[in-house]
PDB file of C-alpha atoms in Angstrom:
ATOM      1  CA  MET A   1      79.242 116.013  67.259  1.00 68.00           C
ATOM      2  CA  MET A   2      82.555 116.631  69.030  1.00 80.00           C
ATOM      3  CA  SER A   3      83.099 118.636  72.160  1.00 92.00           C
ATOM      4  CA  ARG A   4      84.512 122.116  71.803  1.00 96.00           C
ATOM      5  CA  VAL A   5      87.932 123.626  72.385  1.00 97.00           C
ATOM      6  CA  LEU A   6      88.364 126.761  74.474  1.00 97.00           C
ATOM      7  CA  GLY A   7      91.300 128.983  73.542  1.00 97.00           C
ATOM      8  CA  LEU A   8      92.878 131.448  75.958  1.00 96.00           C
ATOM      9  CA  ASP A   9      95.221 134.203  74.826  1.00 94.00           C
ATOM     10  CA  TRP A  10      96.841 135.201  78.103  1.00 88.00           C
ATOM     11  CA  GLY A  11      97.860 138.812  78.596  1.00 86.00           C
ATOM     12  CA  THR A  12      99.043 140.779  81.602  1.00 82.00           C
ATOM     13  CA  ARG A  13      95.795 142.735  81.874  1.00 88.00           C
ATOM     14  CA  ARG A  14      93.298 140.818  79.764  1.00 91.00           C
ATOM     15  CA  ILE A  15      92.643 137.306  78.522  1.00 93.00           C
ATOM     16  CA  GLY A  16      91.226 136.803  75.056  1.00 94.00           C
ATOM     17  CA  VAL A  17      88.811 133.886  74.892  1.00 96.00           C
ATOM     18  CA  ALA A  18      87.813 131.944  71.779  1.00 97.00           C
ATOM     19  CA  ILE A  19      85.703 128.842  71.285  1.00 97.00           C
ATOM     20  CA  SER A  20      85.638 126.320  68.474  1.00 97.00           C
ATOM     21  CA  ASP A  21      82.583 125.218  66.557  1.00 95.00           C
ATOM     22  CA  ASP A  22      81.112 121.769  67.229  1.00 91.00           C
ATOM     23  CA  GLU A  23      83.290 120.164  64.545  1.00 93.00           C
ATOM     24  CA  ARG A  24      86.497 121.886  65.746  1.00 94.00           C
ATOM     25  CA  ARG A  25      87.094 123.457  62.334  1.00 95.00           C
ATOM     26  CA  PHE A  26      86.860 127.125  63.259  1.00 95.00           C
ATOM     27  CA  ALA A  27      87.247 129.238  66.353  1.00 95.00           C
ATOM     28  CA  VAL A  28      85.511 132.524  67.019  1.00 96.00           C
ATOM     29  CA  GLY A  29      86.097 135.155  69.654  1.00 96.00           C
ATOM     30  CA  LEU A  30      83.900 134.636  72.681  1.00 96.00           C
ATOM     31  CA  ALA A  31      84.959 137.298  75.181  1.00 95.00           C
ATOM     32  CA  VAL A  32      87.735 139.341  76.728  1.00 95.00           C
ATOM     33  CA  TRP A  33      88.156 138.612  80.413  1.00 94.00           C
ATOM     34  CA  PRO A  34      90.132 140.535  83.037  1.00 91.00           C
ATOM     35  CA  GLY A  35      93.464 138.952  83.881  1.00 85.00           C
ATOM     36  CA  ASP A  36      92.936 139.134  87.630  1.00 84.00           C
ATOM     37  CA  ALA A  37      92.482 135.623  89.085  1.00 80.00           C
ATOM     38  CA  SER A  38      89.567 136.687  91.298  1.00 85.00           C
ATOM     39  CA  ASP A  39      87.643 137.698  88.154  1.00 87.00           C
ATOM     40  CA  PHE A  40      89.042 135.088  85.742  1.00 88.00           C
ATOM     41  CA  LEU A  41      88.395 131.884  87.661  1.00 90.00           C
ATOM     42  CA  PRO A  42      84.609 132.344  88.110  1.00 93.00           C
ATOM     43  CA  LEU A  43      84.302 133.237  84.398  1.00 94.00           C
ATOM     44  CA  LEU A  44      86.248 130.137  83.405  1.00 94.00           C
ATOM     45  CA  LYS A  45      84.183 127.895  85.683  1.00 94.00           C
ATOM     46  CA  SER A  46      80.949 129.340  84.331  1.00 94.00           C
ATOM     47  CA  THR A  47      82.026 128.895  80.701  1.00 95.00           C
ATOM     48  CA  LEU A  48      83.134 125.310  81.296  1.00 94.00           C
ATOM     49  CA  SER A  49      79.762 124.454  82.831  1.00 92.00           C
ATOM     50  CA  GLU A  50      77.769 126.153  80.037  1.00 94.00           C
ATOM     51  CA  GLU A  51      79.701 124.862  77.016  1.00 93.00           C
ATOM     52  CA  ASP A  52      80.737 121.326  76.062  1.00 91.00           C
ATOM     53  CA  ILE A  53      84.496 121.944  76.495  1.00 95.00           C
ATOM     54  CA  SER A  54      86.908 119.015  76.503  1.00 94.00           C
ATOM     55  CA  LEU A  55      90.175 120.843  75.816  1.00 96.00           C
ATOM     56  CA  ILE A  56      91.678 124.186  76.788  1.00 96.00           C
ATOM     57  CA  VAL A  57      94.485 125.647  74.677  1.00 96.00           C
ATOM     58  CA  ILE A  58      96.599 128.469  76.100  1.00 94.00           C
ATOM     59  CA  GLY A  59      98.474 130.676  73.668  1.00 91.00           C
ATOM     60  CA  LEU A  60     102.199 131.205  74.103  1.00 80.00           C
ATOM     61  CA  PRO A  61     103.046 134.917  74.356  1.00 71.00           C
ATOM     62  CA  ARG A  62     105.772 136.040  71.988  1.00 72.00           C
ATOM     63  CA  VAL A  63     107.970 139.061  72.420  1.00 68.00           C
ATOM     64  CA  SER A  64     109.107 140.654  69.198  1.00 64.00           C
TER      65      SER A  64
END
């Protein structure tokens, strides 16, 4: 079993959070967190302690 990957889709107001399965084949939506650092950081710390995360991937915003 591999450790999981946590994906963050950073927005100005919200952060979309996804987590991979144990084999790192698929990712599913986990939560939507507020973008404010005072709310975000405790949620991130809690998730990292609860899940077996070894990698965090942050999405690159694109303007179209």
